XYZ file of C-alpha atoms in Angstrom:
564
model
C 23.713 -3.598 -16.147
C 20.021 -3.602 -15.195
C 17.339 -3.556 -17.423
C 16.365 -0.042 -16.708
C 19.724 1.210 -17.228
C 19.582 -1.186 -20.560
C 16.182 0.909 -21.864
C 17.922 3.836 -20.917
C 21.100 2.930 -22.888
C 19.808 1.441 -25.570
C 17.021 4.461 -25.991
C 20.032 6.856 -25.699
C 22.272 5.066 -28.360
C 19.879 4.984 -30.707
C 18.727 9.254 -30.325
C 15.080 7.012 -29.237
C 12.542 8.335 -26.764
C 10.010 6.616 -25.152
C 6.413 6.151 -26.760
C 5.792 9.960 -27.444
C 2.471 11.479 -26.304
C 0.181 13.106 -28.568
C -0.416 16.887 -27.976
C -2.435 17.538 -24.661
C -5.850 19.053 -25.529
C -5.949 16.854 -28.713
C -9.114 15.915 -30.166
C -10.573 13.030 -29.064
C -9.526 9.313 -30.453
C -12.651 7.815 -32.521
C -12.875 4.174 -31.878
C -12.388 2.093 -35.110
C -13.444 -1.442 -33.681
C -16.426 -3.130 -32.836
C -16.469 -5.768 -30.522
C -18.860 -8.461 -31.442
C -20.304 -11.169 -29.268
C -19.545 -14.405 -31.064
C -20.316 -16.829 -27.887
C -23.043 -18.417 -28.907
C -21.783 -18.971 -32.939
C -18.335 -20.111 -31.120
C -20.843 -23.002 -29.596
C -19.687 -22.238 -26.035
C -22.226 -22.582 -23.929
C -21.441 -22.478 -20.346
C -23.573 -21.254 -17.697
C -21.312 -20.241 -14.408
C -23.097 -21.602 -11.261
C -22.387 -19.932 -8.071
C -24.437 -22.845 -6.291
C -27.032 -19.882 -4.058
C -30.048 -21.070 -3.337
C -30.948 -18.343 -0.836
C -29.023 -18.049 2.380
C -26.457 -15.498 0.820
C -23.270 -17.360 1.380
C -20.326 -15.109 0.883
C -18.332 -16.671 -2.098
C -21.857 -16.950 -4.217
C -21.037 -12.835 -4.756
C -17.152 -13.688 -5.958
C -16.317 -15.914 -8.979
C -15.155 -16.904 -11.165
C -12.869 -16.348 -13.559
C -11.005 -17.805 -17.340
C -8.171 -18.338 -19.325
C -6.958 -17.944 -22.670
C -4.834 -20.898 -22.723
C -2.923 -23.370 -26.067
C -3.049 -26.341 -24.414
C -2.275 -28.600 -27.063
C 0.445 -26.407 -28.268
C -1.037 -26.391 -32.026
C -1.350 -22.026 -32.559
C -5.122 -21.490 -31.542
C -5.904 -20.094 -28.152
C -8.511 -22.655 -26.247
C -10.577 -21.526 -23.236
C -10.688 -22.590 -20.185
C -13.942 -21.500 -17.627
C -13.658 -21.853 -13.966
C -17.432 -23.144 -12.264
C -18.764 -22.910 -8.973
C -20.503 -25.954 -7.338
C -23.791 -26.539 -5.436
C -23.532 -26.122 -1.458
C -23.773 -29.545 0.450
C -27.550 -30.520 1.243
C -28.512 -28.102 -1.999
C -27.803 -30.403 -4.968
C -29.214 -29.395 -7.905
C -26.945 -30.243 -10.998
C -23.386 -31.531 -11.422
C -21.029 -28.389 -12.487
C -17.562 -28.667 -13.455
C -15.146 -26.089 -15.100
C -15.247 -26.615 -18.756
C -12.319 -26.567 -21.306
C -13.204 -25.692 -24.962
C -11.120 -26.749 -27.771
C -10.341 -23.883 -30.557
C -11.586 -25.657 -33.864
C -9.587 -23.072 -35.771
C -12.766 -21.883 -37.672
C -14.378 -19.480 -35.193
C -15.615 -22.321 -33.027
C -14.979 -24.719 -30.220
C -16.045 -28.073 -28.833
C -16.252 -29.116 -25.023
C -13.516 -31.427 -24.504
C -13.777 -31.565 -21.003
C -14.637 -34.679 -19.903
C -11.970 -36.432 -22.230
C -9.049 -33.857 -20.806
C -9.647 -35.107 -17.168
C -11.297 -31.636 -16.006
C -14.407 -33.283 -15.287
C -14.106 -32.638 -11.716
C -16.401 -30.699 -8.980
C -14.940 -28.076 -6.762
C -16.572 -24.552 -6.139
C -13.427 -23.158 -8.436
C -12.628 -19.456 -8.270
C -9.704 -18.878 -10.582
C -6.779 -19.816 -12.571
C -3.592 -19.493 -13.585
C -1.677 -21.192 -16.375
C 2.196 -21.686 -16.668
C 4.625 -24.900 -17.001
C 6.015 -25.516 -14.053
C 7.538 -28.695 -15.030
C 9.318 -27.437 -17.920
C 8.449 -30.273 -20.285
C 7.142 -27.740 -22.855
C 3.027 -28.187 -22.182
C 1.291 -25.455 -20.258
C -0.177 -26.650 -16.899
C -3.184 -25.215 -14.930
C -3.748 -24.287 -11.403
C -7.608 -24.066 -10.799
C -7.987 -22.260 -7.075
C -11.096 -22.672 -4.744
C -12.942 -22.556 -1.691
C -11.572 -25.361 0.137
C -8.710 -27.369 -1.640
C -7.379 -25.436 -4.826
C -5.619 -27.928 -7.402
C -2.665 -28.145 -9.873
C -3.489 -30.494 -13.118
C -0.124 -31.356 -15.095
C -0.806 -31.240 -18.898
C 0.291 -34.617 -19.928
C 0.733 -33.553 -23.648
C -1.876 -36.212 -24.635
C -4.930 -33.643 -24.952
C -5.093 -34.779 -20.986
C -4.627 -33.515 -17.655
C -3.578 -35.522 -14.550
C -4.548 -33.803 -11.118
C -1.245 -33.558 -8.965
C -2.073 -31.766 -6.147
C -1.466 -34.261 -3.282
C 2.187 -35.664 -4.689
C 3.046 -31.966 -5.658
C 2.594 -30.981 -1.915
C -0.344 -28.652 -2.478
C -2.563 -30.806 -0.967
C -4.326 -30.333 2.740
C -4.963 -26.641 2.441
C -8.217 -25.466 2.867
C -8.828 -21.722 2.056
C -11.058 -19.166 0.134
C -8.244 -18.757 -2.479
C -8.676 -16.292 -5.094
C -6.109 -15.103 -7.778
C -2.703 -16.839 -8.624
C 0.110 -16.675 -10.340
C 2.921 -18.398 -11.768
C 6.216 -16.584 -10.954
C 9.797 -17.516 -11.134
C 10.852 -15.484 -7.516
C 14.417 -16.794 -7.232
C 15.283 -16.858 -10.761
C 16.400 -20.591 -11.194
C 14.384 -21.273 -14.364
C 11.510 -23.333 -12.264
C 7.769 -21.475 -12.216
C 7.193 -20.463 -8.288
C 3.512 -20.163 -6.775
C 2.076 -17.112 -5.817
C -1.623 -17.587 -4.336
C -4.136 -14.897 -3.003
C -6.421 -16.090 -0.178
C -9.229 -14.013 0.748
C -11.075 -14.654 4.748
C -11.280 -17.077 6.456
C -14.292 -18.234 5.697
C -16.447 -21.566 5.623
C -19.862 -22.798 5.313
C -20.114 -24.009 9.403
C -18.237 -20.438 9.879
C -20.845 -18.072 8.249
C -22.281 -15.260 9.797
C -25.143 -13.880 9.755
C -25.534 -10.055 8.248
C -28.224 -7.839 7.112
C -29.104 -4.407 5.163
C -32.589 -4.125 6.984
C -31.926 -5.981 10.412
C -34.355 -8.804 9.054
C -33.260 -10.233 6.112
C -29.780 -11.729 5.787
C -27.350 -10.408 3.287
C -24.234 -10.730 1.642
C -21.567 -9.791 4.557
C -18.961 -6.834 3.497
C -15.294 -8.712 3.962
C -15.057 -6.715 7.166
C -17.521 -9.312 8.928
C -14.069 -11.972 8.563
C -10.993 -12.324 9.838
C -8.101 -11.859 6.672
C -5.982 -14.646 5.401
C -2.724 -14.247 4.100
C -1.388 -15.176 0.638
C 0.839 -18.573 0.226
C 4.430 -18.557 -1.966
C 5.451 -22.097 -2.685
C 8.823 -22.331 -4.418
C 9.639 -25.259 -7.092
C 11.516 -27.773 -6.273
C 12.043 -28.592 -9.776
C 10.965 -32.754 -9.336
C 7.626 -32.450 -9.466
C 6.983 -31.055 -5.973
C 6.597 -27.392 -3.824
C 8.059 -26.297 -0.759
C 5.714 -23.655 1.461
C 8.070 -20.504 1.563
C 5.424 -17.948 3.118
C 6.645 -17.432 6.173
C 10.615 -17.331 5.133
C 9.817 -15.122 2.218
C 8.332 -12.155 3.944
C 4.681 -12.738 2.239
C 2.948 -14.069 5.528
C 0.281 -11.648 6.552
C -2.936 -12.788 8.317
C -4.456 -9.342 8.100
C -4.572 -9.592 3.845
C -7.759 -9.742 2.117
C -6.266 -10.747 -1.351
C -8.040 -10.698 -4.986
C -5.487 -9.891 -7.378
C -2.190 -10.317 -8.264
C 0.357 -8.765 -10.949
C 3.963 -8.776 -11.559
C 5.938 -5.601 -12.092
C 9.514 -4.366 -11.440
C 9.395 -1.411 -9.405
C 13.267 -0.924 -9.790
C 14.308 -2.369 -13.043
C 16.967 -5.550 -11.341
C 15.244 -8.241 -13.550
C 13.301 -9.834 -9.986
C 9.849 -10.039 -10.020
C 8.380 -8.051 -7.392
C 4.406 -8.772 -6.474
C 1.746 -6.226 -6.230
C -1.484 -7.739 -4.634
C -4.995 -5.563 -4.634
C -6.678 -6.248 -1.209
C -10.069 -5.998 -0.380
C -10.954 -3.068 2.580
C -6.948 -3.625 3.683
C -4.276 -1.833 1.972
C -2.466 -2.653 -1.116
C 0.915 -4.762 -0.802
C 4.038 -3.986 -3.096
C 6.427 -7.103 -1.942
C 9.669 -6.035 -3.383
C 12.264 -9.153 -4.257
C 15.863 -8.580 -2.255
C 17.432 -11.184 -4.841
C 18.131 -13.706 -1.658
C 14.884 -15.379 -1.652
C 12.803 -13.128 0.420
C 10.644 -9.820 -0.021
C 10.046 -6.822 1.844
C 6.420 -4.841 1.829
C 6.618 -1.287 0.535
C 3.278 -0.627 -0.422
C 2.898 2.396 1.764
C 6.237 4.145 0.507
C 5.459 3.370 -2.616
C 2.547 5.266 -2.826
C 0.188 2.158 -4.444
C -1.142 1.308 -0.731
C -4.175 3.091 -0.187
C -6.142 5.801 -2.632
C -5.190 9.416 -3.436
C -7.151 10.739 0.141
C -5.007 7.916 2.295
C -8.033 5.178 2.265
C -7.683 1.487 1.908
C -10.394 0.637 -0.899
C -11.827 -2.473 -2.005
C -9.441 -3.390 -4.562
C -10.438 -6.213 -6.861
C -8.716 -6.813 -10.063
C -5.346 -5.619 -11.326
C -3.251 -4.833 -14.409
C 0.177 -3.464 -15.542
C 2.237 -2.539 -17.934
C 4.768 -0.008 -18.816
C 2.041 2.467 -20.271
C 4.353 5.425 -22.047
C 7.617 3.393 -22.648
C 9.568 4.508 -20.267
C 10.553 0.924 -18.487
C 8.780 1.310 -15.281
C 5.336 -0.043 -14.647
C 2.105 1.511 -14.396
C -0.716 -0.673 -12.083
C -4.616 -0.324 -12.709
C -6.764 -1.526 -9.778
C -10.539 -1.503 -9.756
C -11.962 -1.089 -6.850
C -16.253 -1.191 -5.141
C -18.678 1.471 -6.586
C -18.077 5.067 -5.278
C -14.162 4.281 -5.011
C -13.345 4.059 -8.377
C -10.635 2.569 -10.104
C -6.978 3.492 -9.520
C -4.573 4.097 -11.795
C -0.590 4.136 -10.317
C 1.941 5.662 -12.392
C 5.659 6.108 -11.720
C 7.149 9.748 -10.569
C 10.446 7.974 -9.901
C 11.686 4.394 -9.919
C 9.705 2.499 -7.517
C 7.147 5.566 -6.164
C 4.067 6.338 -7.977
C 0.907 8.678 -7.920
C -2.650 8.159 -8.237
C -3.484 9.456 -11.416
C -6.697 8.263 -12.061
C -9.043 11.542 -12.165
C -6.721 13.209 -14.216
C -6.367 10.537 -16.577
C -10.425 10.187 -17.020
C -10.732 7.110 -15.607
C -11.551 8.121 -11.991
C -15.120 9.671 -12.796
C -16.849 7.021 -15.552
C -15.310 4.336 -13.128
C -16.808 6.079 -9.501
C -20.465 4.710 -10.359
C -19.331 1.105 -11.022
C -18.263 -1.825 -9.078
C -14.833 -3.003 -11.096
C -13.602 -6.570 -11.156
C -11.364 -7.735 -14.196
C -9.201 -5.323 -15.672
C -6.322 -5.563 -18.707
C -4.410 -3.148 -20.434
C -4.489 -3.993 -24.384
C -3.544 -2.298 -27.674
C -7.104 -2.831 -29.142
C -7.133 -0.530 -32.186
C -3.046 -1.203 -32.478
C -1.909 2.212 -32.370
C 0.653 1.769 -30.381
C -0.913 2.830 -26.710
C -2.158 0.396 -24.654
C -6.095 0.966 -23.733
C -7.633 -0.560 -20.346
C -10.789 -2.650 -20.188
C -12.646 -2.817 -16.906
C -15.559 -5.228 -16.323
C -18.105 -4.385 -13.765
C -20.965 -5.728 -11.783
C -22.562 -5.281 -8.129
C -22.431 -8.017 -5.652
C -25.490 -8.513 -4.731
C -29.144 -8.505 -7.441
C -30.908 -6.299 -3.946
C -28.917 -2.826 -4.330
C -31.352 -1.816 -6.387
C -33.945 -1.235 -3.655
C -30.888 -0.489 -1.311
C -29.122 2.860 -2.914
C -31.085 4.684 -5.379
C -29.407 4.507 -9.288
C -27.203 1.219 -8.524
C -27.715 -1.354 -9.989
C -26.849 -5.331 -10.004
C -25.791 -5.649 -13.814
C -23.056 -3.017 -15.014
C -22.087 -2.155 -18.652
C -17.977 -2.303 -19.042
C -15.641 0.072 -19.693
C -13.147 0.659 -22.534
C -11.072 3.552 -21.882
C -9.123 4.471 -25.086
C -5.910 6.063 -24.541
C -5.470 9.222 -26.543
C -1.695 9.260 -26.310
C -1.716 12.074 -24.402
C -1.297 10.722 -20.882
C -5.671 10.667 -20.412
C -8.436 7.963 -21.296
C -12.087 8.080 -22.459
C -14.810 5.517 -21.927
C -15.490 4.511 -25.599
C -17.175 1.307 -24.582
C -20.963 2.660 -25.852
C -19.247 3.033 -29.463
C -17.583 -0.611 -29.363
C -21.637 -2.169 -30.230
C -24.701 -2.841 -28.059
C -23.374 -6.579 -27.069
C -20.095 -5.049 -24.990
C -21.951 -1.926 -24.293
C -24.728 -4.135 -22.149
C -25.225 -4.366 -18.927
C -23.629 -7.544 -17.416
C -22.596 -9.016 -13.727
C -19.421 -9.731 -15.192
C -16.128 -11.017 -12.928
C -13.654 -12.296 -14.829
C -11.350 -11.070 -17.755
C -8.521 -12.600 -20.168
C -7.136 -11.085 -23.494
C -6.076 -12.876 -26.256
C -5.757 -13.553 -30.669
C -8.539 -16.880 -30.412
C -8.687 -16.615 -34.255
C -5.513 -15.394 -35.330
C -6.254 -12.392 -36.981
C -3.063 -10.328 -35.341
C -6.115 -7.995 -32.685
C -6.596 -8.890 -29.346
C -10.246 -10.423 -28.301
C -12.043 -10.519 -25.084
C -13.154 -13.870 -22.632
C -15.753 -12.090 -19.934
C -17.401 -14.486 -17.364
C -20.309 -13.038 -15.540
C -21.354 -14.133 -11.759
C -24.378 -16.946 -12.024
C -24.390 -16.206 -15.774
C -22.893 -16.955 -18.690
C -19.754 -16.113 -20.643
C -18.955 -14.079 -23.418
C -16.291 -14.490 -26.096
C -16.073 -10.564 -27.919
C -14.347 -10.639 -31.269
C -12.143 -7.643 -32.225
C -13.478 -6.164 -35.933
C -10.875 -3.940 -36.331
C -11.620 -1.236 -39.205
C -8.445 0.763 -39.324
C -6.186 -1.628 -41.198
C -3.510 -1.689 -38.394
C -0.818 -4.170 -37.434
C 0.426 -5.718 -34.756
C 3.598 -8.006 -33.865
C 2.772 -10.465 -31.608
C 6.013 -12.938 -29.789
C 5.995 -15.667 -27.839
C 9.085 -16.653 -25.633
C 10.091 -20.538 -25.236
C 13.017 -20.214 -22.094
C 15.748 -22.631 -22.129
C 17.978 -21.294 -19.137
C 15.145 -19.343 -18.312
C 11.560 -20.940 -17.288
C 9.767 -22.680 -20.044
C 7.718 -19.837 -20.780
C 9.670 -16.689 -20.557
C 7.527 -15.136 -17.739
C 9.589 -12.296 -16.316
C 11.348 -11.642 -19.575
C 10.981 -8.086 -20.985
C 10.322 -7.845 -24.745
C 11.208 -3.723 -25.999
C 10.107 -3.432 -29.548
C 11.824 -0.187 -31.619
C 9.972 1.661 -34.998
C 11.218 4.865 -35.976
C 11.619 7.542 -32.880
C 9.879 5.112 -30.778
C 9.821 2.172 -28.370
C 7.648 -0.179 -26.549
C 7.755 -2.285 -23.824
C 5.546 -5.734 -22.444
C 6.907 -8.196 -20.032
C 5.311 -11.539 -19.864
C 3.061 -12.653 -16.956
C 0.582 -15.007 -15.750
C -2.397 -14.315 -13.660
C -3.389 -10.754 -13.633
C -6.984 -8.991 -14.182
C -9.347 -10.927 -11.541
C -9.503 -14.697 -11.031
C -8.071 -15.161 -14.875
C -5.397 -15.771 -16.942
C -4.948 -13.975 -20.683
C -2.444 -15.279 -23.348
C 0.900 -15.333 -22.394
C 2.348 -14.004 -25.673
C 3.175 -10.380 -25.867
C 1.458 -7.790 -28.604
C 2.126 -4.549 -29.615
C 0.016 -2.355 -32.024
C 2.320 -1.077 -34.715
C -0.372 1.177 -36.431
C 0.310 1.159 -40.346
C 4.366 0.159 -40.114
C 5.152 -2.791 -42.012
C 8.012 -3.375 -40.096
C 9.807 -2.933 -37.058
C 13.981 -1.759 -36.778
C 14.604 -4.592 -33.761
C 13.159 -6.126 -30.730
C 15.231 -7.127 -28.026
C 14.437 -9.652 -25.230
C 15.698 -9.139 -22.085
C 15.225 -12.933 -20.528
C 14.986 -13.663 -16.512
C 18.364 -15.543 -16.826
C 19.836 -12.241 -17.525
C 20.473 -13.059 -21.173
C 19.892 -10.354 -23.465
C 18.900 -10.915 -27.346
C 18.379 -8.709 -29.969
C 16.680 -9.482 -34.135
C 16.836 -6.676 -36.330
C 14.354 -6.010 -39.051
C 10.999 -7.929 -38.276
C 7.817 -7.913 -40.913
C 4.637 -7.193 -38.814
C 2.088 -8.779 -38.855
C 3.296 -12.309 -37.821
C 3.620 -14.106 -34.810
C 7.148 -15.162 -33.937
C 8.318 -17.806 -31.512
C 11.651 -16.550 -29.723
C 13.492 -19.356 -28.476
C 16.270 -18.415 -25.572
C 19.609 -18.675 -27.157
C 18.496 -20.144 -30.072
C 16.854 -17.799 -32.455
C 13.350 -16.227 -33.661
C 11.327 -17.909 -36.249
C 7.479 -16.694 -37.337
C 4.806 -19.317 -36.014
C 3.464 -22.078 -38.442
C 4.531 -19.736 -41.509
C 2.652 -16.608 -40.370
């Protein structure tokens, strides 16, 4: 049986339906959280440095991106920042990505120097996952030029593997990545977007005015396509690009999710491209994909275009099993928003869903769907900000800094922007990039890591005010990889169901917890959750408390983390 026909089944046994819609024409959804900026009282103080010093080199406009990542295993989410560098001949300061311990107070310390990340490369994003399966989560840190894997040694260190791993000698503008089991062995594969090709010696010269250079559009480079490396499982990666079906040299790659179009259990690959269509790379279960974005309807927008897609999301948004994909996209394109009509076809719903028009003046990067007020419907965040600080004086109303976007869902299949309500710190303009989700202080909501371009970061707090729950799980594979990615986790309350499936990567250049939540509103408990693992292994615990964290372990039980 496959795991739609499971939902299905299971949904039918039980007299369930999927997460029921609210009454169309409903009054609006009031927001009941605030979102407070707690960077500075967190003691994070990182400055991203995109290393332009005036002759408009194209990846100063790009990065980077962050991660919500446990390294040391004890609970408490730690973050992880991606840097930029300065350009060769234009040293100004030493910049490194920066790792911040999670004090389990509200604040963090810099322990990068003593984790090994103290290392220079003009990063771009990052992806987190344990490839090795020895139980510690490992990072993969992309860039322009040599992108790098660091094995967590599960001393509070990192080693950088890169060269003995076989990622070495590959030099690229690589974007997003994620961590993917394709072939279903229990080993973490590689999935890596590559943008142009593009290099310092290789830069062109554009301009807005015909006398002062500019940022160049993508369209001034050649593409590049994507890599897939699968695991060996000893340490090392084998280059399966051109074997697999992913090799395409006309791609223009920023962002990467996993879905399943068809509900088999294989992770297929959506990838947002930037002026080049969309790619859906469906898995044929034999080790190789096949490209269906066009069929699929998730190529181009809803008049036939290819936009400038940048970040990406999904999730299955009405509890129905099949996934629906979020892609933001430049300023007068808006944002996309894919859901299904029938397995593995979908339809441009963004206008009717009221995220088309607040999202057609803004230039989207990171995106996530996330239960914020934990009712139960999954809300999208969209972070925004133009590419270059000129457009002002270039296109009358744009500007360079952008204020986000929070689109509530009202449970009735459409959005609203409620970001002005969440407080003036989110509701401010910012050049922001890079998104990740995740509990950092354990309170059962979901907070916010934003990194802007050249700027700062912001940590927002969730200060929820309507009292509801959530249950939160994370997955520990044993047949399956180490960290569950790929398995489905369907929660059940009353007449209704929910659905998450774990994945790395996602948004834009970042990398958000990899434990699952679901809002639960005032329920105190849930009837059962079942887990439907990538080793085809199904599970099922009756009865849960919400409210807790609990750690499901593949074929041997569920028990709440450290007593909560």
């Amino acid at each position: 049986m496959n795991r739609r026909a499971f939902v299905h089944t299971a949904l039918h046994a039980v007299g369930l339906t999927a997460l029921a819609p609210g009454p169309l024409g409903a009054a609006a959804r009031p927001l009941t959280l605030q979102l407070a900026d707690v960077t500075a009282a967190a003691g994070i103080t990182f400055r991203h440095n995109s290393g332009a010093y005036g002759d408009k080199l194209l990846p100063e406009t790009m990065g980077a991106g962050c991660a919500f990542v446990d390294y040391d295993r004890d609970g408490w989410l730690d973050v992880l920042l991606v840097n930029g560098m300065d350009w060769p001949g234009h040293t100004r300061a030493r910049s490194t990505p920066r790792l911040y311990h999670n004090n389990r107070d509200g604040t963090f310390t810099d322990v990068t120097r003593q984790a090994g990340l103290d290392i220079e490369m003009y990063g771009m994003g990052v992806t987190v996952g344990d490839f090795d399966n020895d139980g510690w989560p490992d990072l993969f840190i992309t860039a322009v030029g040599q992108s790098r894997l660091f094995r967590n040694t599960g001393k509070g260190t990192f080693v950088d593997v890169t060269t003995t791993s076989g990622l070495g000698g590959r030099q690229a503008f690589s974007t997003s990545a994620m961590w993917v089991d394709v072939d279903r062995d229990g080993r973490l594969d590689l999935f890596v977007c590559n943008y142009v090709k593009w290099a310092v010696e290789r830069d062109v010269f554009c301009s807005a005015d015909g006398r002062q250079k500019s940022y160049c559009t993508p369209e001034a480079f050649r593409g590049d396509t994507c890599w897939l490396f699968r695991n060996n499982g000893n340490g090392t990666f084998t280059d399966i690009t051109a074997t697999s079906g992913i090799f395409d040299s006309s791609a223009k790659s920023l962002g990467v999710t996993l879905v399943d179009v068809d509900g088999n259990g294989w992770p297929d690959l959506f990838v947002a491209n930037d002026t080049q269509p969309n790619k859906l790379y469906r898995n044929q279960g034999n080790g190789t994909f096949k490209e269906g974005g066009v069929a699929a309807g998730v190529a181009f927008s809803a008049d036939g275009r290819a936009r400038a897609g940048m970040g990406v999301a999904s999730i299955d948004l009405d509890g129905s099993g099949q996934p629906t994909l979020a892609v933001t996209n430049f300023d007068n394109e808006m944002a996309g928003l894919y859901r299904p009509v029938s397995p593995g076809v979908f339809r441009d719903t963004a206008v009717a869903a009221g995220i088309g028009g607040p999202s057609r003046a803004t230039l989207g990067f990171g995106c996530a769907f996330a239960d914020l007020d934990l009712d139960g419907a999954a809300d999208l965040v969209v972070v925004n900000g133009h590419i270059d600080d000129t457009v002002r004086n270039l296109r009358p109303g744009a500007t360079y800094a952008q204020a986000p976007h929070l689109f509530l869902n009202q449970g009735d299949g459409a959005f609203r922007d409620a970001a002005a309500e969440a407080g003036a710190a989110f509701a401010r303009p910012m050049v922001a990039r890079g998104l990740a989700v995740g509990d950092f202080d354990r309170d059962g909501d979901l907070d916010l890591l934003v990194t802007t371009n050249n700027g700062p970061c912001r940590l927002f707090r969730n200060d929820l005010a309507n009292r509801h729950r959530s249950i939160r799980f994370r997955l520990v594979g044993t047949r399956s990889n180490r960290d569950g990615i790929g398995a489905v986790v369907r929660i059940f309350h009353g007449s209704t169901s929910q659905s998450r499936t774990v994945h790395s990567g996602g948004s834009y250049l970042s990398h958000s917890d990899l434990a699952v939540t679901f809002g639960v509103g005032l329920r105190d408990r849930i009837d059962r959750v079942v887990i439907a693992w990538p080793s085809s292994q199904f599970e099922e615990f009756p009865n849960l408390a919400t409210g807790k964290t609990y750690v499901c372990t593949e074929t041997r039980g569920i028990v709440v983390a450290d007593g909560r």
